[in-house]
mmCIF file of C-alpha atoms in Angstrom:
data_model
loop_
_atom_site.group_PDB
_atom_site.id
_atom_site.type_symbol
_atom_site.label_atom_id
_atom_site.label_comp_id
_atom_site.label_asym_id
_atom_site.label_seq_id
_atom_site.Cartn_x
_atom_site.Cartn_y
_atom_site.Cartn_z
ATOM 1 C CA MET A 1 -0.190 -6.059 -12.764
ATOM 2 C CA ILE A 2 -1.054 -5.965 -9.272
ATOM 3 C CA HIS A 3 1.189 -3.378 -7.012
ATOM 4 C CA SER A 4 2.025 -3.318 -3.350
ATOM 5 C CA MET A 5 1.255 -0.065 -1.056
ATOM 6 C CA THR A 6 4.261 -0.548 0.952
ATOM 7 C CA ALA A 7 7.708 0.961 -1.169
ATOM 8 C CA PHE A 8 9.969 2.961 -0.924
ATOM 9 C CA SER A 9 12.521 4.454 -3.257
ATOM 10 C CA ARG A 10 15.560 7.226 -3.155
ATOM 11 C CA VAL A 11 17.193 9.436 -6.157
ATOM 12 C CA GLU A 12 19.886 12.340 -5.653
ATOM 13 C CA VAL A 13 19.825 15.124 -8.086
ATOM 14 C CA LYS A 14 23.166 16.825 -8.691
ATOM 15 C CA GLU A 15 23.763 19.847 -10.839
ATOM 16 C CA PRO A 16 26.022 23.063 -10.772
ATOM 17 C CA TRP A 17 23.864 24.697 -8.220
ATOM 18 C CA GLY A 18 23.614 21.874 -5.864
ATOM 19 C CA ASN A 19 21.994 18.865 -5.553
ATOM 20 C CA ALA A 20 18.679 17.492 -3.266
ATOM 21 C CA ILE A 21 17.515 14.220 -2.469
ATOM 22 C CA TRP A 22 14.173 13.008 -3.804
ATOM 23 C CA GLU A 23 12.224 9.798 -0.783
ATOM 24 C CA ILE A 24 9.316 8.288 -1.382
ATOM 25 C CA ARG A 25 7.974 5.820 0.777
ATOM 26 C CA SER A 26 3.934 4.232 1.526
ATOM 27 C CA VAL A 27 2.387 1.474 3.571
ATOM 28 C CA ASN A 28 -0.873 0.108 2.893
ATOM 29 C CA GLN A 29 -4.219 2.880 3.360
ATOM 30 C CA ARG A 30 -7.755 2.633 1.706
ATOM 31 C CA PHE A 31 -7.567 5.874 -0.030
ATOM 32 C CA LEU A 32 -4.257 7.625 -1.254
ATOM 33 C CA GLU A 33 -2.760 10.320 1.013
ATOM 34 C CA ASN A 34 -0.517 12.024 0.143
ATOM 35 C CA TYR A 35 2.217 13.954 2.492
ATOM 36 C CA PHE A 36 4.931 16.526 1.412
ATOM 37 C CA ARG A 37 8.030 18.053 3.352
ATOM 38 C CA LEU A 38 9.651 20.576 1.075
ATOM 39 C CA PRO A 39 12.166 23.294 1.642
ATOM 40 C CA GLU A 40 10.210 27.121 1.718
ATOM 41 C CA GLN A 41 11.159 27.602 -1.534
ATOM 42 C CA PHE A 42 9.630 24.994 -3.231
ATOM 43 C CA ARG A 43 6.655 24.846 -1.600
ATOM 44 C CA SER A 44 4.882 26.154 -4.981
ATOM 45 C CA ILE A 45 5.571 23.195 -6.476
ATOM 46 C CA GLU A 46 3.069 20.653 -4.406
ATOM 47 C CA PRO A 47 0.200 21.202 -6.252
ATOM 48 C CA VAL A 48 2.010 19.530 -9.717
ATOM 49 C CA LEU A 49 3.475 16.550 -7.120
ATOM 50 C CA ARG A 50 -0.111 15.680 -6.322
ATOM 51 C CA GLU A 51 -1.691 15.957 -9.433
ATOM 52 C CA ARG A 52 0.900 13.476 -10.350
ATOM 53 C CA PHE A 53 0.983 11.210 -7.695
ATOM 54 C CA ARG A 54 -2.977 11.207 -8.003
ATOM 55 C CA LYS A 55 -2.344 9.765 -11.930
ATOM 56 C CA ALA A 56 0.111 6.854 -10.880
ATOM 57 C CA LEU A 57 -1.826 5.770 -7.866
ATOM 58 C CA ALA A 58 -5.157 4.305 -6.469
ATOM 59 C CA ARG A 59 -4.181 4.147 -2.588
ATOM 60 C CA GLY A 60 -1.829 3.864 0.149
ATOM 61 C CA LYS A 61 -0.597 6.554 2.527
ATOM 62 C CA VAL A 62 2.369 8.081 0.339
ATOM 63 C CA GLU A 63 5.218 10.199 1.958
ATOM 64 C CA CYS A 64 7.631 12.277 0.060
ATOM 65 C CA ASN A 65 10.822 14.223 1.166
ATOM 66 C CA LEU A 66 13.512 16.603 -0.135
ATOM 67 C CA ARG A 67 16.531 17.675 1.075
ATOM 68 C CA PHE A 68 17.810 21.114 -0.812
ATOM 69 C CA ASN A 69 21.319 21.554 -1.121
ATOM 70 C CA PRO A 70 22.845 24.880 -1.936
ATOM 71 C CA ASN A 71 26.073 24.589 -3.581
ATOM 72 C CA PRO A 72 27.489 28.193 -2.247
ATOM 73 C CA SER A 73 30.142 28.623 -4.849
ATOM 74 C CA ALA A 74 27.352 28.812 -7.478
ATOM 75 C CA LYS A 75 25.996 31.704 -6.046
ATOM 76 C CA GLY A 76 26.608 34.879 -8.743
ATOM 77 C CA LYS A 77 28.667 38.151 -7.987
ATOM 78 C CA LEU A 78 28.804 39.963 -5.237
ATOM 79 C CA SER A 79 26.661 43.706 -5.617
ATOM 80 C CA LEU A 80 27.323 47.114 -4.311
ATOM 81 C CA ASN A 81 23.935 49.000 -3.388
ATOM 82 C CA GLN A 82 25.522 52.325 -3.939
ATOM 83 C CA GLU A 83 22.994 54.194 -3.282
ATOM 84 C CA LEU A 84 22.058 53.220 0.182
ATOM 85 C CA ALA A 85 25.620 53.052 1.134
ATOM 86 C CA THR A 86 26.089 56.721 0.132
ATOM 87 C CA GLN A 87 23.196 57.344 2.707
ATOM 88 C CA LEU A 88 24.470 55.635 5.824
ATOM 89 C CA LEU A 89 27.802 56.682 5.105
ATOM 90 C CA GLU A 90 26.070 60.501 5.350
ATOM 91 C CA HIS A 91 24.348 59.318 8.325
ATOM 92 C CA ALA A 92 27.144 58.034 9.976
ATOM 93 C CA SER A 93 29.394 60.857 9.040
ATOM 94 C CA TRP A 94 26.773 62.722 11.089
ATOM 95 C CA ILE A 95 26.757 60.723 13.800
ATOM 96 C CA ASN A 96 30.664 60.323 14.066
ATOM 97 C CA GLU A 97 30.242 64.710 14.289
ATOM 98 C CA GLN A 98 27.914 63.984 17.356
ATOM 99 C CA THR A 99 30.023 61.196 18.723
ATOM 100 C CA LEU A 100 33.832 63.288 18.879
ATOM 101 C CA ASN A 101 34.776 61.956 16.046
ATOM 102 C CA SER A 102 34.594 58.198 16.222
ATOM 103 C CA GLN A 103 35.138 56.181 12.997
ATOM 104 C CA VAL A 104 32.701 53.869 11.103
ATOM 105 C CA ASN A 105 34.176 51.276 9.896
ATOM 106 C CA PRO A 106 33.087 50.916 5.915
ATOM 107 C CA VAL A 107 33.096 46.739 7.102
ATOM 108 C CA GLU A 108 29.880 47.652 9.047
ATOM 109 C CA ILE A 109 28.314 49.269 6.209
ATOM 110 C CA MET A 110 29.275 46.586 4.320
ATOM 111 C CA ARG A 111 27.255 44.544 6.676
ATOM 112 C CA TRP A 112 23.855 46.455 6.707
ATOM 113 C CA PRO A 113 20.818 44.271 4.884
ATOM 114 C CA GLY A 114 20.893 45.447 1.561
ATOM 115 C CA VAL A 115 24.272 46.513 0.620
ATOM 116 C CA MET A 116 25.660 43.636 -0.693
ATOM 117 C CA GLU A 117 23.890 41.419 -2.493
ATOM 118 C CA THR A 118 24.068 37.856 -4.786
ATOM 119 C CA GLU A 119 22.686 37.181 -7.205
ATOM 120 C CA GLU A 120 20.662 33.575 -6.756
ATOM 121 C CA ALA A 121 20.334 31.548 -8.814
ATOM 122 C CA ASP A 122 17.753 31.000 -11.210
ATOM 123 C CA LEU A 123 15.117 29.315 -9.394
ATOM 124 C CA ASP A 124 13.364 27.818 -12.241
ATOM 125 C CA ILE A 125 16.399 26.242 -13.676
ATOM 126 C CA ILE A 126 16.146 24.055 -10.646
ATOM 127 C CA GLN A 127 12.964 23.287 -10.142
ATOM 128 C CA THR A 128 12.929 22.112 -13.904
ATOM 129 C CA ASP A 129 15.994 19.775 -12.530
ATOM 130 C CA ILE A 130 14.303 18.890 -9.242
ATOM 131 C CA LEU A 131 11.255 17.719 -10.996
ATOM 132 C CA LYS A 132 12.838 15.589 -13.361
ATOM 133 C CA GLY A 133 14.346 14.040 -10.537
ATOM 134 C CA PHE A 134 10.989 13.447 -8.645
ATOM 135 C CA ASP A 135 9.618 12.051 -11.652
ATOM 136 C CA GLN A 136 12.684 9.288 -11.930
ATOM 137 C CA ALA A 137 12.155 9.100 -8.243
ATOM 138 C CA LEU A 138 8.060 8.610 -9.468
ATOM 139 C CA LYS A 139 9.080 5.279 -11.463
ATOM 140 C CA ASP A 140 11.497 3.889 -9.049
ATOM 141 C CA PHE A 141 8.987 3.856 -6.758
ATOM 142 C CA ILE A 142 5.889 2.286 -8.683
ATOM 143 C CA ALA A 143 9.146 -0.220 -10.141
ATOM 144 C CA ALA A 144 9.365 -1.188 -6.284
ATOM 145 C CA ARG A 145 5.632 -1.325 -5.534
ATOM 146 C CA ALA A 146 5.442 -3.695 -8.932
ATOM 147 C CA SER A 147 8.245 -6.019 -7.720
ATOM 148 C CA GLU A 148 6.805 -6.244 -4.281
ATOM 149 C CA GLY A 149 3.302 -7.402 -5.920
ATOM 150 C CA GLU A 150 4.785 -10.389 -7.917
ATOM 151 C CA ASN A 151 5.975 -11.430 -5.244
ATOM 152 C CA MET A 152 2.297 -11.485 -3.102
ATOM 153 C CA LYS A 153 0.662 -12.128 -6.306
ATOM 154 C CA GLN A 154 2.709 -15.666 -6.239
ATOM 155 C CA LEU A 155 2.174 -15.900 -1.779
ATOM 156 C CA ILE A 156 -1.618 -15.503 -2.723
ATOM 157 C CA GLU A 157 -1.705 -17.850 -6.069
ATOM 158 C CA GLN A 158 -0.309 -20.712 -4.237
ATOM 159 C CA ARG A 159 -2.995 -20.305 -1.381
ATOM 160 C CA LEU A 160 -5.401 -20.439 -3.998
ATOM 161 C CA ASP A 161 -4.465 -23.795 -5.378
ATOM 162 C CA GLY A 162 -3.915 -24.309 -1.539
ATOM 163 C CA ILE A 163 -7.881 -24.190 -1.192
ATOM 164 C CA SER A 164 -8.369 -26.249 -4.105
ATOM 165 C CA ALA A 165 -6.481 -29.215 -2.730
ATOM 166 C CA GLU A 166 -8.661 -28.642 0.811
ATOM 167 C CA ALA A 167 -11.756 -28.629 -1.448
ATOM 168 C CA GLU A 168 -10.587 -32.400 -3.188
ATOM 169 C CA LYS A 169 -9.953 -33.755 0.171
ATOM 170 C CA VAL A 170 -13.842 -33.048 1.462
ATOM 171 C CA LYS A 171 -15.579 -34.162 -1.981
ATOM 172 C CA ALA A 172 -12.989 -37.040 -2.170
ATOM 173 C CA PHE A 173 -13.661 -38.405 1.915
ATOM 174 C CA MET A 174 -17.962 -37.510 1.192
ATOM 175 C CA PRO A 175 -18.545 -40.734 0.100
ATOM 176 C CA GLU A 176 -17.140 -41.926 2.792
ATOM 177 C CA VAL A 177 -18.845 -40.300 4.953
ATOM 178 C CA ILE A 178 -21.815 -40.919 4.174
ATOM 179 C CA GLN A 179 -21.477 -44.392 4.645
ATOM 180 C CA TRP A 180 -19.864 -44.238 7.335
ATOM 181 C CA GLN A 181 -22.930 -42.537 8.941
ATOM 182 C CA ARG A 182 -25.002 -44.933 7.246
ATOM 183 C CA ASN A 183 -23.819 -47.361 9.350
ATOM 184 C CA ARG A 184 -23.703 -45.763 12.063
ATOM 185 C CA ILE A 185 -27.479 -45.091 11.861
ATOM 186 C CA ILE A 186 -28.560 -48.764 11.350
ATOM 187 C CA ASP A 187 -25.928 -49.420 14.423
ATOM 188 C CA LYS A 188 -27.980 -47.696 16.323
ATOM 189 C CA PHE A 189 -31.454 -48.429 15.754
ATOM 190 C CA THR A 190 -29.950 -51.976 15.647
ATOM 191 C CA GLU A 191 -28.386 -51.134 19.308
ATOM 192 C CA ALA A 192 -32.173 -50.105 20.477
ATOM 193 C CA LYS A 193 -33.424 -53.281 19.207
ATOM 194 C CA ILE A 194 -35.548 -51.002 17.010
ATOM 195 C CA GLU A 195 -36.820 -53.089 13.551
ATOM 196 C CA LEU A 196 -37.640 -50.588 10.802
ATOM 197 C CA GLU A 197 -38.296 -50.866 7.397
ATOM 198 C CA SER A 198 -35.737 -50.201 4.652
ATOM 199 C CA THR A 199 -37.622 -47.453 3.147
ATOM 200 C CA ARG A 200 -37.631 -45.116 6.592
ATOM 201 C CA VAL A 201 -34.517 -46.033 6.953
ATOM 202 C CA GLU A 202 -33.648 -44.506 3.599
ATOM 203 C CA GLN A 203 -35.241 -41.683 4.538
ATOM 204 C CA GLU A 204 -33.696 -40.549 7.626
ATOM 205 C CA LEU A 205 -30.113 -41.005 5.215
ATOM 206 C CA VAL A 206 -31.721 -39.315 2.739
ATOM 207 C CA LEU A 207 -32.232 -36.159 5.379
ATOM 208 C CA LEU A 208 -29.152 -36.466 7.039
ATOM 209 C CA ALA A 209 -27.151 -36.594 3.452
ATOM 210 C CA GLN A 210 -28.956 -33.240 2.495
ATOM 211 C CA LYS A 211 -27.577 -31.708 5.101
ATOM 212 C CA MET A 212 -24.746 -32.673 4.929
ATOM 213 C CA ASP A 213 -24.192 -32.160 1.205
ATOM 214 C CA VAL A 214 -21.551 -29.768 0.991
ATOM 215 C CA ASP A 215 -21.217 -29.592 -3.218
ATOM 216 C CA GLU A 216 -22.415 -26.256 -3.631
ATOM 217 C CA GLU A 217 -19.642 -24.862 -1.147
ATOM 218 C CA ILE A 218 -17.047 -26.946 -3.038
ATOM 219 C CA ASP A 219 -18.299 -25.644 -6.612
ATOM 220 C CA ARG A 220 -18.223 -22.181 -5.019
ATOM 221 C CA LEU A 221 -14.417 -22.763 -3.723
ATOM 222 C CA TYR A 222 -13.593 -23.660 -6.907
ATOM 223 C CA SER A 223 -15.747 -20.559 -8.370
ATOM 224 C CA HIS A 224 -14.013 -18.178 -6.010
ATOM 225 C CA VAL A 225 -10.440 -19.055 -6.904
ATOM 226 C CA LYS A 226 -10.904 -19.113 -10.683
ATOM 227 C CA GLU A 227 -12.130 -15.493 -10.428
ATOM 228 C CA THR A 228 -9.550 -14.466 -7.848
ATOM 229 C CA LYS A 229 -6.667 -15.421 -10.374
ATOM 230 C CA ASN A 230 -8.745 -13.570 -12.938
ATOM 231 C CA ILE A 231 -8.711 -10.359 -11.164
ATOM 232 C CA LEU A 232 -4.538 -11.047 -10.591
ATOM 233 C CA LYS A 233 -3.812 -11.470 -14.499
ATOM 234 C CA LYS A 234 -5.860 -9.038 -14.899
ATOM 235 C CA GLY A 235 -3.907 -6.325 -12.937
ATOM 236 C CA GLY A 236 -4.265 -2.850 -11.623
ATOM 237 C CA ALA A 237 -5.820 -1.266 -8.759
ATOM 238 C CA GLN A 238 -7.440 -4.181 -7.585
ATOM 239 C CA GLY A 239 -7.534 -4.370 -3.610
ATOM 240 C CA ARG A 240 -10.871 -3.894 -2.983
ATOM 241 C CA ARG A 241 -12.259 -6.751 -5.415
ATOM 242 C CA LEU A 242 -9.268 -9.579 -3.923
ATOM 243 C CA ASP A 243 -11.097 -8.222 -0.377
ATOM 244 C CA PHE A 244 -14.449 -8.713 -1.036
ATOM 245 C CA MET A 245 -13.642 -12.259 -2.555
ATOM 246 C CA MET A 246 -11.666 -12.910 0.699
ATOM 247 C CA GLN A 247 -15.361 -12.294 2.212
ATOM 248 C CA GLU A 248 -17.272 -15.077 -0.126
ATOM 249 C CA PHE A 249 -14.104 -17.378 1.027
ATOM 250 C CA ASN A 250 -14.802 -17.411 4.565
ATOM 251 C CA ARG A 251 -18.285 -17.782 4.081
ATOM 252 C CA GLU A 252 -18.431 -20.901 2.045
ATOM 253 C CA ALA A 253 -15.560 -21.846 5.188
ATOM 254 C CA ASN A 254 -17.586 -21.114 7.942
ATOM 255 C CA THR A 255 -20.504 -22.906 5.588
ATOM 256 C CA LEU A 256 -18.365 -26.399 5.663
ATOM 257 C CA GLY A 257 -17.466 -26.565 8.830
ATOM 258 C CA SER A 258 -20.470 -26.651 10.054
ATOM 259 C CA LYS A 259 -21.226 -29.035 8.105
ATOM 260 C CA SER A 260 -18.630 -30.873 9.125
ATOM 261 C CA ILE A 261 -19.411 -34.684 11.159
ATOM 262 C CA ASN A 262 -15.978 -35.906 10.051
ATOM 263 C CA ALA A 263 -12.477 -35.437 11.392
ATOM 264 C CA ASP A 264 -10.744 -35.199 8.179
ATOM 265 C CA ILE A 265 -13.233 -32.728 6.923
ATOM 266 C CA THR A 266 -13.055 -30.621 10.019
ATOM 267 C CA ASN A 267 -8.725 -30.417 9.268
ATOM 268 C CA SER A 268 -9.848 -29.217 5.822
ATOM 269 C CA ALA A 269 -12.089 -26.773 6.522
ATOM 270 C CA VAL A 270 -9.648 -25.395 9.792
ATOM 271 C CA GLU A 271 -6.815 -25.197 7.033
ATOM 272 C CA LEU A 272 -8.862 -23.504 4.167
ATOM 273 C CA LYS A 273 -9.518 -21.117 7.319
ATOM 274 C CA VAL A 274 -5.485 -20.737 7.656
ATOM 275 C CA LEU A 275 -5.142 -20.185 4.187
ATOM 276 C CA ILE A 276 -7.305 -17.948 3.608
ATOM 277 C CA GLU A 277 -6.449 -15.354 6.539
ATOM 278 C CA GLN A 278 -2.689 -15.923 4.877
ATOM 279 C CA MET A 279 -4.453 -13.847 2.205
ATOM 280 C CA ARG A 280 -5.887 -11.668 3.150
ATOM 281 C CA GLU A 281 -2.843 -10.019 5.542
ATOM 282 C CA GLN A 282 -0.956 -9.832 2.009
ATOM 283 C CA ILE A 283 -4.210 -8.344 0.281
ATOM 284 C CA GLN A 284 -4.317 -5.602 2.515
ATOM 285 C CA ASN A 285 -1.023 -4.765 1.195
ATOM 286 C CA ILE A 286 -2.231 -4.886 -2.535
ATOM 287 C CA GLU A 287 -2.994 -1.655 -4.012
#
């Protein structure tokens, strides 16, 4: 299956510890580039995420964001550091004696850093849940790339059929074009009142026909259409191969245009260039 490099997915994880939201988006890029925005406490999972992207994707500029919202009510019970509180009270008593027995508010003692502590939720459990959410987001992300890729495949196949149709037109035009050119040469000789042997005329026409011969270009166009369809059918990361095929199509279209001496063939050459450019724009977004 052909995959697009442009996609987006969003997955929310809801658990007793709170909720987390994964967002993954990507655009076309020559190679695979990953960018992460993670809360500080989850920086340790970045290598894991990077490896999972590497195994699942081949190309694209991928941005991965995680928003974490802990549940305040899910925190553990408060605990008192009695040893530290006792030391603070002893020092507070000394200060009271030195300042004419001004009373220290016990709440102020409790506010001192480290006196009151809250049991933190198990970070390993949270990370496990969050990674499960990432796997789902990655799965949805790949599915979105595949869906977009299928649409692009259909568009490219339509253009390939158009190229085949234009090649058929040119092939059908050629006998008429050669006959027209034959008559044109004979008329010019007649107007100039030049008497030529029939063999000389035939030699001139043979030389002209060789210059006008586009059978090779038409055959290559057919071959490129067949090969491109095989690549699309094979699927996988085929963006670079498809881009190479567009270069081959352009080469034949340019050669065909340079040999054109007829308005119909010129129009077909121009239409071929348009179809190839439309395919190239789609292929730039294929993985």
